Short mmCIF file of C-alpha atoms and ligand atoms in Angstrom, two decimals:
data_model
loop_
_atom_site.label_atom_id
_atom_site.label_comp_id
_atom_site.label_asym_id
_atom_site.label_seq_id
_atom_site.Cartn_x
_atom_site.Cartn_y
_atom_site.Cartn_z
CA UNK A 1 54.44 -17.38 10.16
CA UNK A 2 52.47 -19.94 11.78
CA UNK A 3 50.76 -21.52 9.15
CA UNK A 4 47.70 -24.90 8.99
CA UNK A 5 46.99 -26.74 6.06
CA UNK A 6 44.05 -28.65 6.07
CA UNK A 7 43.69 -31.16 3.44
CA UNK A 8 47.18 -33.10 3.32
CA UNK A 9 47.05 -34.23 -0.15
CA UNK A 10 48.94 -33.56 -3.19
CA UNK A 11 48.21 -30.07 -3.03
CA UNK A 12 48.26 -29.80 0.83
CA UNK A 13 51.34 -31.74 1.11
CA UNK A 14 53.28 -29.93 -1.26
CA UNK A 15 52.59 -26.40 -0.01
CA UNK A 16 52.91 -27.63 3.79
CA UNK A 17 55.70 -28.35 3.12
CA UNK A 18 57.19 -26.09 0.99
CA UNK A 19 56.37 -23.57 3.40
CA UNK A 20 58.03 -25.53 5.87
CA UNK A 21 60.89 -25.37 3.48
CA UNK A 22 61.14 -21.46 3.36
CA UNK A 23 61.32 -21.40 6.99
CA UNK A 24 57.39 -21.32 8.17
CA UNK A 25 56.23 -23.37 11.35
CA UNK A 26 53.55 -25.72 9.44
CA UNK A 27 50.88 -27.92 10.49
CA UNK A 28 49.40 -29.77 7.96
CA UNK A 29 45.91 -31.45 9.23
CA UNK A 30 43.99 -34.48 7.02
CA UNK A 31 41.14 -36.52 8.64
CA UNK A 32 42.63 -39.72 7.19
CA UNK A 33 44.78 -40.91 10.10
CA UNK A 34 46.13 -43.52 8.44
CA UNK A 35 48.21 -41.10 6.48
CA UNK A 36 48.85 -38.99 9.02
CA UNK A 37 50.77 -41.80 10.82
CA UNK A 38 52.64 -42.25 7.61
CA UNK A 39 53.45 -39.01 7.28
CA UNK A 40 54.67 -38.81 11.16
CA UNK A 41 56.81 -41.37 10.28
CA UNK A 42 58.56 -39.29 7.87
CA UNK A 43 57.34 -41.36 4.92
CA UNK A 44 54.77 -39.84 2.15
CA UNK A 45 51.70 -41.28 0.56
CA UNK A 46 52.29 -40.49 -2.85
CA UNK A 47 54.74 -40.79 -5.16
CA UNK A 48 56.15 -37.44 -6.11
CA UNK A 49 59.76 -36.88 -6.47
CA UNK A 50 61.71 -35.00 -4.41
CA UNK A 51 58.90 -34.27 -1.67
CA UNK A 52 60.01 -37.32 0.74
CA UNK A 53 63.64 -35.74 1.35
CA UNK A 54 61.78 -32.28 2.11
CA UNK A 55 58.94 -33.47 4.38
CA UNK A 56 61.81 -35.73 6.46
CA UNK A 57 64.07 -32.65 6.72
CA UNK A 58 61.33 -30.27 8.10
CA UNK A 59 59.73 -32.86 9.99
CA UNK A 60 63.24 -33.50 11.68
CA UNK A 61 63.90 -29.52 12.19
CA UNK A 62 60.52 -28.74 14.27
CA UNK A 63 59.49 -27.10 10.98
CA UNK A 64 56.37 -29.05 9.67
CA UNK A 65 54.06 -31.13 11.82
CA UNK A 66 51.00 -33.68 11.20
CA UNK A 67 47.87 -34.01 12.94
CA UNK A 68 44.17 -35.10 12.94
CA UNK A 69 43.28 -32.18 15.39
CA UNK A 70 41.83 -29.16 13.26
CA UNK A 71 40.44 -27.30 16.21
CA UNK A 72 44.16 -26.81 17.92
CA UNK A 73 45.76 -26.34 15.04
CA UNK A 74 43.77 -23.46 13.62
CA UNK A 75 43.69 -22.07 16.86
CA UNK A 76 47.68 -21.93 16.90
CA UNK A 77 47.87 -20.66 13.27
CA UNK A 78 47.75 -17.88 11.45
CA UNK A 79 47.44 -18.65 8.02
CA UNK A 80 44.37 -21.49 7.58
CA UNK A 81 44.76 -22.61 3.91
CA UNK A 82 41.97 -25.12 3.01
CA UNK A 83 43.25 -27.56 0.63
CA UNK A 84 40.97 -30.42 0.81
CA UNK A 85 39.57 -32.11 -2.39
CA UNK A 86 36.46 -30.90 -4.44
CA UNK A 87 36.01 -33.68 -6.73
CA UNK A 88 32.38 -33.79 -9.30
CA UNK A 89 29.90 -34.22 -8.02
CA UNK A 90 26.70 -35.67 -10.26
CA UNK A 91 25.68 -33.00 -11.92
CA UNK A 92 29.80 -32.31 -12.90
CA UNK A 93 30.02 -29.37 -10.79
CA UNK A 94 32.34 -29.29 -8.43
CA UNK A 95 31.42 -30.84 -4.73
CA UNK A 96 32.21 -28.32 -2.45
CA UNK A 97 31.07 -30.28 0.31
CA UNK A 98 34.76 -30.60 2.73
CA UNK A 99 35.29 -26.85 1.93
CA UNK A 100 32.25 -26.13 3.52
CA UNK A 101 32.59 -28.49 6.35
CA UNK A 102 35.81 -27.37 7.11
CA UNK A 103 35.08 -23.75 6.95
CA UNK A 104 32.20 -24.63 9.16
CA UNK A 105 34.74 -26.13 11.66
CA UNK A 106 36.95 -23.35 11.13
CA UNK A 107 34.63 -20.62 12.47
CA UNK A 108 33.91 -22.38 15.68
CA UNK A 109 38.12 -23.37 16.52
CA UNK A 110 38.60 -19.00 15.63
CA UNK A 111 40.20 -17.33 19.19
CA UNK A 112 41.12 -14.31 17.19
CA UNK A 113 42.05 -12.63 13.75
CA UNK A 114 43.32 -15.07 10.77
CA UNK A 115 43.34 -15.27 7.65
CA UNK A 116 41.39 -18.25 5.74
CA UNK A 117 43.12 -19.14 2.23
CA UNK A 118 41.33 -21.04 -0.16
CA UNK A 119 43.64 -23.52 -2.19
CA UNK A 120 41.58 -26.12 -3.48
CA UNK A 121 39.88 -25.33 -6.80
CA UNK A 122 36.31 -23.86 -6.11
CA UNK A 123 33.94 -22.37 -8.07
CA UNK A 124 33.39 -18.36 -8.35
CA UNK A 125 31.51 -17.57 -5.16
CA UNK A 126 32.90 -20.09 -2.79
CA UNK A 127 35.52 -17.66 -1.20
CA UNK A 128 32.26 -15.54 -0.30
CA UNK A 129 30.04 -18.46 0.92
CA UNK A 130 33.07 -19.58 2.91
CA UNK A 131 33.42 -16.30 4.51
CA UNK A 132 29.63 -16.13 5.27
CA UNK A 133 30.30 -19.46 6.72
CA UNK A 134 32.41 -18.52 8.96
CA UNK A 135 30.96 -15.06 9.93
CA UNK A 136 28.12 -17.09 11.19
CA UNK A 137 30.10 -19.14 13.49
CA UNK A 138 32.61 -16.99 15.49
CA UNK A 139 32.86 -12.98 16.22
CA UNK A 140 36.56 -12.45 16.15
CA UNK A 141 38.25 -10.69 12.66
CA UNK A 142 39.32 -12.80 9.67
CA UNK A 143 39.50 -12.61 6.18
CA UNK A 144 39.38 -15.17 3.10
CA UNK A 145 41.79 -14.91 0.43
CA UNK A 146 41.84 -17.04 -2.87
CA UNK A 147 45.14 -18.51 -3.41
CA UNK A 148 44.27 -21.48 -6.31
CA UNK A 149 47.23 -23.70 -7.17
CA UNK A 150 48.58 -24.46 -10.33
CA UNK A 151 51.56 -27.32 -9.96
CA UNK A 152 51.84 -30.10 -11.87
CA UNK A 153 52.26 -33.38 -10.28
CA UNK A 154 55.26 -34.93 -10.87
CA UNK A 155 57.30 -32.13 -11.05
CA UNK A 156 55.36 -30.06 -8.11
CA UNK A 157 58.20 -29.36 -5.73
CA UNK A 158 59.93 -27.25 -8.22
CA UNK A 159 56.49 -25.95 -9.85
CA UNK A 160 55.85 -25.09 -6.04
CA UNK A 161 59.17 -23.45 -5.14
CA UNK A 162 59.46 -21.86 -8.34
CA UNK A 163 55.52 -21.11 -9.64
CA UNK A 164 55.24 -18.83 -12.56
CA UNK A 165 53.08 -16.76 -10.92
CA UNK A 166 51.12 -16.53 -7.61
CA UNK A 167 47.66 -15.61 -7.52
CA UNK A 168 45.89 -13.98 -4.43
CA UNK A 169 42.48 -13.23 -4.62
CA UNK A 170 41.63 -10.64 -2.01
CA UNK A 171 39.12 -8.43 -1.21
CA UNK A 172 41.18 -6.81 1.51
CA UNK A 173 44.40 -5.08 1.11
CA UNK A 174 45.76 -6.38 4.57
CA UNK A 175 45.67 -9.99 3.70
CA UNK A 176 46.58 -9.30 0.29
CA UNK A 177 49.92 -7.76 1.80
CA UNK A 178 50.59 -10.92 4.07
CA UNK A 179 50.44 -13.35 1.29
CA UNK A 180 52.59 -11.31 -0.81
CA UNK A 181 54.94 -11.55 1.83
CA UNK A 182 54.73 -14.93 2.64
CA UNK A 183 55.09 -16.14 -1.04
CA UNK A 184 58.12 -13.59 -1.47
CA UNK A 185 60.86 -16.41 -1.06
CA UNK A 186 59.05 -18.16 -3.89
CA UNK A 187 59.01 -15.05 -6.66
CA UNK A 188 63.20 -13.89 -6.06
CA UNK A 189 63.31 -14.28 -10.08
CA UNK A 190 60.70 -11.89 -10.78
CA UNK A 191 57.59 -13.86 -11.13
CA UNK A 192 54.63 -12.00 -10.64
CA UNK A 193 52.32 -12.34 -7.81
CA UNK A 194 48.85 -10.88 -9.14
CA UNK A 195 46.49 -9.68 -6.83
CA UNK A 196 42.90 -9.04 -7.93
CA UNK A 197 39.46 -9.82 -6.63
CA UNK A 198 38.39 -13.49 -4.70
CA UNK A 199 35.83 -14.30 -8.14
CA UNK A 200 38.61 -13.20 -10.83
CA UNK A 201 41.25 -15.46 -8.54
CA UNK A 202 38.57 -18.30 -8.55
CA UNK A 203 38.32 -18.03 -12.31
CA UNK A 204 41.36 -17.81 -13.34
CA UNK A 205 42.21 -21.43 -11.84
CA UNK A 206 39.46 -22.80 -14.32
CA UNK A 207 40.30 -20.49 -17.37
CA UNK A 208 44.31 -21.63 -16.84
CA UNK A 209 43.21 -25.41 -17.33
CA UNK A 210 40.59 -25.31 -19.87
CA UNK A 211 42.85 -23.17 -21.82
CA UNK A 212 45.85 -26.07 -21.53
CA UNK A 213 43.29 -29.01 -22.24
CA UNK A 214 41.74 -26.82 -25.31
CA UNK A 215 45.63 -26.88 -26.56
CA UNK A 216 45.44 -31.00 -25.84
CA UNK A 217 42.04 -31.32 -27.98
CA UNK A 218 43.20 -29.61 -30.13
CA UNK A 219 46.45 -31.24 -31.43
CA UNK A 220 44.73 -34.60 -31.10
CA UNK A 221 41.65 -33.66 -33.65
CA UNK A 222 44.64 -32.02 -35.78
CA UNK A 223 46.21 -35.53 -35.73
CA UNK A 224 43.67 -37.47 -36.46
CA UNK A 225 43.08 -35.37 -39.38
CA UNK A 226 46.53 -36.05 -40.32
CA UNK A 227 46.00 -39.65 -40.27
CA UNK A 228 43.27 -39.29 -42.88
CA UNK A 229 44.85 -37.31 -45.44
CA UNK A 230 48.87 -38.75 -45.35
CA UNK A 231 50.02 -35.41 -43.33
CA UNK A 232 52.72 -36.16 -40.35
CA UNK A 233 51.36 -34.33 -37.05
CA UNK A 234 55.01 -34.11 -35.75
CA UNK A 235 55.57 -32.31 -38.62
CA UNK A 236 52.51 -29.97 -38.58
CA UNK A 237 53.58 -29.76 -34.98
CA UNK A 238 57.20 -28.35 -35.25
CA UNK A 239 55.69 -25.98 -38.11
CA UNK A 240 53.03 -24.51 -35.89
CA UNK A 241 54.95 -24.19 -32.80
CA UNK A 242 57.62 -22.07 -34.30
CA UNK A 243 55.45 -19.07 -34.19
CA UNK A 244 56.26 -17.72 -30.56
CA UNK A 245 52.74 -16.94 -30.47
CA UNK A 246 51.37 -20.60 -30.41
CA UNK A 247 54.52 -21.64 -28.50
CA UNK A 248 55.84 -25.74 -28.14
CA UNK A 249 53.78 -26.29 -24.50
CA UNK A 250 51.10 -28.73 -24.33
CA UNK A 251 51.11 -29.52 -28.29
CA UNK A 252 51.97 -33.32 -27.66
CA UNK A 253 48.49 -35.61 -29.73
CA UNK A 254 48.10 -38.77 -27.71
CA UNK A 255 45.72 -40.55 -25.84
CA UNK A 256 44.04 -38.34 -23.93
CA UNK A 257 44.13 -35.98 -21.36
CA UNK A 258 42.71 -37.20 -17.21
CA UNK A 259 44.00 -36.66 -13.76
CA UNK A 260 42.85 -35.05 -11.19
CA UNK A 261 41.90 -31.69 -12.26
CA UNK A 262 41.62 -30.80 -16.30
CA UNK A 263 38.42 -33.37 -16.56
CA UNK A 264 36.74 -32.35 -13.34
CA UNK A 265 37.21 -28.62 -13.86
CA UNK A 266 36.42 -28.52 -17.14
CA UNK A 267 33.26 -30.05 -16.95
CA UNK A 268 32.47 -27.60 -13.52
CA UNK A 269 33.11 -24.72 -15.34
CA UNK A 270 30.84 -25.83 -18.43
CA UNK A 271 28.54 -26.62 -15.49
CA UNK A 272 29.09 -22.79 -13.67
CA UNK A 273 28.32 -21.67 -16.79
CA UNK A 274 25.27 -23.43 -17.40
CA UNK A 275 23.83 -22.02 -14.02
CA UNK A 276 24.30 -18.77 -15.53
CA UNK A 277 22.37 -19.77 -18.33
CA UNK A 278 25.52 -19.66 -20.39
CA UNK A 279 27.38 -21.90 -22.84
CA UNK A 280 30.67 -23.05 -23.49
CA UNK A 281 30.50 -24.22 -27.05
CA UNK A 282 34.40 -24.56 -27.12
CA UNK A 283 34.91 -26.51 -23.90
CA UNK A 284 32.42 -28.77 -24.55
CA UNK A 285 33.98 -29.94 -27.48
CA UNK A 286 36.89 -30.26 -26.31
CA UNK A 287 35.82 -33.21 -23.40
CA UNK A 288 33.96 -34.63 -26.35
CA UNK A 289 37.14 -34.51 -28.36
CA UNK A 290 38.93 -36.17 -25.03
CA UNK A 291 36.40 -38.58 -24.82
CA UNK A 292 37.00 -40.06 -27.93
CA UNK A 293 40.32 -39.79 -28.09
CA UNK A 294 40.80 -41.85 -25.14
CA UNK A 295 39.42 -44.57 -27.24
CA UNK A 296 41.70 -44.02 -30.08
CA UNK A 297 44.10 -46.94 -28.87
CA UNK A 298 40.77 -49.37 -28.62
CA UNK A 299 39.83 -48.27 -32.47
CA UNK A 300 43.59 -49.05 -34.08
CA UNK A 301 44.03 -52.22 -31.61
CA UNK A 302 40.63 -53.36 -33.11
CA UNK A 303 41.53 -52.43 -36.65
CA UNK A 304 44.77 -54.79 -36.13
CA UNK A 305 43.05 -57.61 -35.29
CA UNK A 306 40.00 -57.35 -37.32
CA UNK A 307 37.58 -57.16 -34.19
CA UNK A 308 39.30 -60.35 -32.46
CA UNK A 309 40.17 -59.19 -29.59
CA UNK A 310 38.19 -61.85 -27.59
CA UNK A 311 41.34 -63.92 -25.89
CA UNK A 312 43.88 -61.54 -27.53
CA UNK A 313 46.81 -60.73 -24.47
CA UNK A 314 47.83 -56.99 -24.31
CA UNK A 315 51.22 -55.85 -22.38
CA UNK A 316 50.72 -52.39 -21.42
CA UNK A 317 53.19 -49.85 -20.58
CA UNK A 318 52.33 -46.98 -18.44
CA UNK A 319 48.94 -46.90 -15.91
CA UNK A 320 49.09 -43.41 -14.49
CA UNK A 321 47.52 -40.18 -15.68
CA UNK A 322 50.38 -39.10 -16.60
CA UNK A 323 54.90 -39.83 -15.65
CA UNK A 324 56.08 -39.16 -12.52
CA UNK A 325 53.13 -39.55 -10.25
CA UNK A 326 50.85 -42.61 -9.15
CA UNK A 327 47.98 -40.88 -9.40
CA UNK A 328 45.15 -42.82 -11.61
CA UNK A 329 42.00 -39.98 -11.12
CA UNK A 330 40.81 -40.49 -14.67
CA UNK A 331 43.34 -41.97 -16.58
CA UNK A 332 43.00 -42.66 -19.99
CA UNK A 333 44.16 -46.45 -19.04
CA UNK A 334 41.20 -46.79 -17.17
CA UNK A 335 38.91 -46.47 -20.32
CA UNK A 336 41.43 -48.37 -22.32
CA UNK A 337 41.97 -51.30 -19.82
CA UNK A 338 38.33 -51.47 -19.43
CA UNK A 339 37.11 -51.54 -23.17
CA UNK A 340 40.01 -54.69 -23.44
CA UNK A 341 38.38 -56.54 -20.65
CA UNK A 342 34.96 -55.94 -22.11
CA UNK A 343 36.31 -57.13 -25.44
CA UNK A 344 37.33 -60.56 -23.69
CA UNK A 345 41.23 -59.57 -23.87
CA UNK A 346 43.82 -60.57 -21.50
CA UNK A 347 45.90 -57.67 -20.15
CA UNK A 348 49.17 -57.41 -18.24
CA UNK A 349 50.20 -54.36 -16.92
CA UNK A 350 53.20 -52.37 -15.96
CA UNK A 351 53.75 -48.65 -14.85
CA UNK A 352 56.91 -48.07 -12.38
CA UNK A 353 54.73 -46.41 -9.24
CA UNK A 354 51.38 -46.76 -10.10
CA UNK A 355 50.59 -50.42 -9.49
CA UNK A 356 49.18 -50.04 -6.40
CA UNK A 357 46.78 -47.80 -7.13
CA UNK A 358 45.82 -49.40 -10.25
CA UNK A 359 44.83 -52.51 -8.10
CA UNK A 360 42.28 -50.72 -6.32
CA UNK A 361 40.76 -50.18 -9.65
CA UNK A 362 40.93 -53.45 -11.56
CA UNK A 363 41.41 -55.33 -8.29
CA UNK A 364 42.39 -58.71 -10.02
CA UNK A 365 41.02 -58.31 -13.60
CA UNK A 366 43.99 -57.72 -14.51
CA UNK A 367 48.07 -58.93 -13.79
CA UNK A 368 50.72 -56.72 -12.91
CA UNK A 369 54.00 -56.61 -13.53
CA UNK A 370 57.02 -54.50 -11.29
CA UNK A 371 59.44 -55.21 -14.46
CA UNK A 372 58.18 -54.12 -17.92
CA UNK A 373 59.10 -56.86 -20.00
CA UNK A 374 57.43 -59.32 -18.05
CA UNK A 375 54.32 -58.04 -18.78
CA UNK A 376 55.43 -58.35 -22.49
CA UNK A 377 55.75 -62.68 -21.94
CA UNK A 378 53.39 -64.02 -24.36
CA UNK A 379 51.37 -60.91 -25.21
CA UNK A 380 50.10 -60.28 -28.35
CA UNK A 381 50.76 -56.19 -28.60
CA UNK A 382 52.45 -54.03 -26.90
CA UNK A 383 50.53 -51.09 -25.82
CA UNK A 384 52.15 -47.84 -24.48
CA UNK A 385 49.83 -45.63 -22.40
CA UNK A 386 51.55 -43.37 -20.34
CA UNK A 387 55.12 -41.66 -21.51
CA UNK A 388 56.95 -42.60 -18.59
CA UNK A 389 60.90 -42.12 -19.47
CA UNK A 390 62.08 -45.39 -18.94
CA UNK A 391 60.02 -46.26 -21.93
CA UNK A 392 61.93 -44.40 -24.56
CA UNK A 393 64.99 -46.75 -25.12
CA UNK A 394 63.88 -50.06 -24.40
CA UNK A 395 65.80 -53.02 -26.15
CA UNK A 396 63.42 -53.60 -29.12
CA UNK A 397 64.55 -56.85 -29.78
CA UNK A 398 64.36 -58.23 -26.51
CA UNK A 399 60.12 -56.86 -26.99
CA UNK A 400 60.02 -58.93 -30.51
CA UNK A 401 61.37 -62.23 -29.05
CA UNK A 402 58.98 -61.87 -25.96
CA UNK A 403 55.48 -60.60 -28.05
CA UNK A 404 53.86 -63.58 -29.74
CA UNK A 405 53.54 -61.57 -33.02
CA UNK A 406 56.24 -57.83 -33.14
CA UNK A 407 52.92 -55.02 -32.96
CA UNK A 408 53.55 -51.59 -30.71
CA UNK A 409 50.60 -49.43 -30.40
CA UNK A 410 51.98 -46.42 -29.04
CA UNK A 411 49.49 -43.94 -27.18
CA UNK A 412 51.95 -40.87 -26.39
CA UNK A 413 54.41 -40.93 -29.77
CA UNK A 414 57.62 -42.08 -28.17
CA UNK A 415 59.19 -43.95 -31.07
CA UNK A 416 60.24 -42.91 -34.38
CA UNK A 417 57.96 -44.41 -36.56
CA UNK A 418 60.99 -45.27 -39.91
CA UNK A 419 63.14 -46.89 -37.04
CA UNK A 420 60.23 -48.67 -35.43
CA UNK A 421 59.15 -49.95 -39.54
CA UNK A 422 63.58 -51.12 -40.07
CA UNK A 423 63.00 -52.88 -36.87
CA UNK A 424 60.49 -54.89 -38.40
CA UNK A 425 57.48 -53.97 -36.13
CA UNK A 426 53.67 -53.33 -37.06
CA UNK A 427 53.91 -50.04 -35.15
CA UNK A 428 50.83 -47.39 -34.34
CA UNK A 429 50.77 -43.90 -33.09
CA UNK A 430 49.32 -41.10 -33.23
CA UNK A 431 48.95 -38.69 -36.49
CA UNK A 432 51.72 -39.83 -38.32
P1 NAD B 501 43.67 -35.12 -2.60
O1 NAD B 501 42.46 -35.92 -2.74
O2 NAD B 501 45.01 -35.69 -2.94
O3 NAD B 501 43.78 -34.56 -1.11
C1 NAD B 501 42.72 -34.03 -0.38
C2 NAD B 501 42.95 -34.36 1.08
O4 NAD B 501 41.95 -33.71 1.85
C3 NAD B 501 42.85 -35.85 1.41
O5 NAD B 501 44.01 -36.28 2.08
C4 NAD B 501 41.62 -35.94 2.30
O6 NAD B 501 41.71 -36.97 3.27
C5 NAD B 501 41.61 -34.57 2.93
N1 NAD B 501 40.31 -34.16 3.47
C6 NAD B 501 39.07 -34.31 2.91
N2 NAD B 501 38.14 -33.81 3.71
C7 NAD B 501 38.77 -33.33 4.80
C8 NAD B 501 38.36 -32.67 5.98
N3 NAD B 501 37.06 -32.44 6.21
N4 NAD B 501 39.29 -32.31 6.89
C9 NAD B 501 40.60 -32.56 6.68
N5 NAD B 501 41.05 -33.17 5.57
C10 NAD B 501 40.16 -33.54 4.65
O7 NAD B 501 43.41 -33.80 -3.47
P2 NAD B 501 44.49 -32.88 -4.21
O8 NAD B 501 44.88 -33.48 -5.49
O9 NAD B 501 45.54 -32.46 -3.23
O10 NAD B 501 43.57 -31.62 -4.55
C11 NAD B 501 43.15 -30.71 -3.55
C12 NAD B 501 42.53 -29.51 -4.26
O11 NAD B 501 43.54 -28.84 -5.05
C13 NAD B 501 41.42 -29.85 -5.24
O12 NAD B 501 40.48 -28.81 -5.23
C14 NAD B 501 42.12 -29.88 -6.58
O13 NAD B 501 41.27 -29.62 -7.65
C15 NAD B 501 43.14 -28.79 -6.42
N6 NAD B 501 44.36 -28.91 -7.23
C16 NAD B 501 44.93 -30.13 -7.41
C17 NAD B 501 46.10 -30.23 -8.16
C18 NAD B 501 46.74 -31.57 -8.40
O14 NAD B 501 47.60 -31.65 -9.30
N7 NAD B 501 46.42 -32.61 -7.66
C19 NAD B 501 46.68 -29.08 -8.72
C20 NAD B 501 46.08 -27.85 -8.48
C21 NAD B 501 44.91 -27.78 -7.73
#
């Protein structure tokens, strides 16, 4: 199939080109040309492992292109899957601003039927505004499909290639039928592709992640609670999760949840609600509970050093939302970082891709470090933010001799907290 993406981001750039991949001619279209060129030149923007090798092969074999030019490209394609970015807008609902643009843009490039898919995360209606959009622009046949997207960065080749489901939200048999048969390759084990309605589709993207950062919330209030009356949360933890129905996923208390999508849609769902004049109790708590548990690290750090943090030097581990991807889009480091600073602290910071990203956030508040135990040179704590794996075994003793006093505040629960008290080390974490 001849197939556009528009919108070559993380989401755009992974289904390009795993579409590519499964044997699709792909054009994947952004407006930043900067990355376009980086792209042509078979290098990626992000980090995210395993995509690099895939884009150069495709890019080599014809398969997947890269262009600024939305207007030819839609007109040679099929498939149009919009995939741009709907970030919050000020009111927390979601800006829907690009979708429309390029829907708008869309409808005037038609020359005869497509098929429009919606990727990005919208809000219930948008699939029908998008198709009045275009119905307003151009007379030839189309239809708009829902198709929201559920990887997780840092592992979302294989979440891509291999998705636990597919969802296609379709008001139209016919289209329904020619995204079932392009997503066939991906579903050979027997994962479902569920069709249903473009508003169902829409919500299900939202009800997927507020369920997982509900799970999040949750554990974390549970472990706080643990710290107050002498319970272990890893404990509590492996006895809950034994019960297939509660299950071991996304049951890990730490600091936090961000990234790109579980704030932003959480709060523009709370906020579709609330145009409906309706109210979700849960989900609000549950940002409130992520609010303050991204300042959990702050609270101990300052209950260590008695409120002197003024002048205090922090080494911190791990600056990304989460391992395995640079992204930063509301990561708990960035409230953690910034409460230091504001304290008068010192901070030197390491995360193995995301330093270049951090910088256009702290610019040069802070210092950063490509090897992690330089960042530890005459700090006065350790603090661990972001679980990335190369974190788990460090040489401990090589950490003591380099910290000015042996204290390891430990956002994500990566150390065993009897080997960590042997070791001689004033250690934190969390709920136990
Ligand atoms: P992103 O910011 O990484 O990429 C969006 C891209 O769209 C950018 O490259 C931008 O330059 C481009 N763009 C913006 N306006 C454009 C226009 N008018 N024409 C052409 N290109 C334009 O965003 P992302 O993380 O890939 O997310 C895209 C959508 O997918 C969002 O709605 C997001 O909520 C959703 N989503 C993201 C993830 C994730 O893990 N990142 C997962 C599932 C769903």
């Amino acid at each position: 199939m001849n197939i556009c993406i528009i919108g070559t981001g993380y989401v755009g750039l992974v289904a390009g080109t795993c579409f590519a991949e499964s044997g699709n001619d792909v054009i994947c279209i952004d407006i930043n040309e900067e990355k376009i060129r980086i792209l042509n030149s078979g290098k990626i923007p992000i980090y995210e492992p395993g995509l690099e090798e895939l884009v150069r092969r495709n890019l080599k074999e014809g398969r997947l292109r890269f262009n600024t030019n939305l207007d030819k490209a839609v007109k040679e394609s099929f498939l149009i899957f919009i995939a741009v970015g709907t970030p919050a807008d000020k009111d927390d609902s979601a800006d829907v601003k690009s979708v429309i643009k390029v829907a708008t843009k869309i409808g005037k490039a038609m020359n005869e039927y497509k098929i429009i898919v919606i990727k990005s995360t919208v809000p219930v209606g948008t699939a029908k505004k998008v198709c009045e959009i275009i119905r307003g622009a151009t007379t030839y046949e189309f239809e708009v499909v829902s198709n929201p997207e559920f990887l997780k960065e840092g592992a979302a080749v294989d979440d891509f290639m291999k998705p636990d489901r597919v969802i296609i939200g379709s008001n139209e048999q016919k289209a329904a039928a020619v995204m079932e048969e392009l997503y066939s390759p991906f579903v050979r084990t027997g994962k479902p592709i569920v069709v249903m309605d473009t508003k169902s589709a829409e919500l299900t993207k939202y009800a997927a992640n507020a369920m997982l950062a509900t799970r999040i919330s949750f554990i974390n209030e549970l472990a706080n609670l643990c710290e107050q009356v002498g319970a272990n949360i890893d404990l509590v933890k492996s006895g809950i999760s034994s019960d297939s129905r509660i299950g071991t996923q996304f049951l890990f208390p730490g600091a936090g949840y961000g990234g790109s999508c579980f704030p932003k849609d959480l709060r523009a769902l709370i906020q579709t609600a609330a145009e409906k004049k309706t109210e979700m109790r849960i989900l609000q708590a549950v940002e409130e509970v992520n609010q303050q548990q991204k300042l959990k690290l702050v609270d101990m750090i300052s209950h260590h050093f008695q409120g002197k943090i003024a002048g205090k030097v922090f080494g911190i581990w791990g600056l990304s939302f989460k391992p395995r991807t640079d992204d930063m889009r509301e990561a708990p480091s960035i409230v953690i970082i910034t409460e230091l600073l504001g304290k008068g602290a010192r901070v030197k910071a390491h995360d193995p891709e995301a330093i270049e990203e951090a910088k256009k956030i702290f610019g040069n508040r802070i210092e950063y470090y490509k090897i992690p135990y330089d960042a530890l040179a005459g700090a006065d704590a350790l603090v661990i933010i972001t679980e990335w794996s190369e974190f788990r075994r460090p040489n401990f003793e090589r950490i003591k001799k380099l910290l000015n006093q042996p204290v390891v505040f430990d956002g994500r629960n990566i150390y065993d907290p009897k080997r960590m008290k042997e070791m001689e080390f004033d250690y934190y974490s969390i709920g136990r």
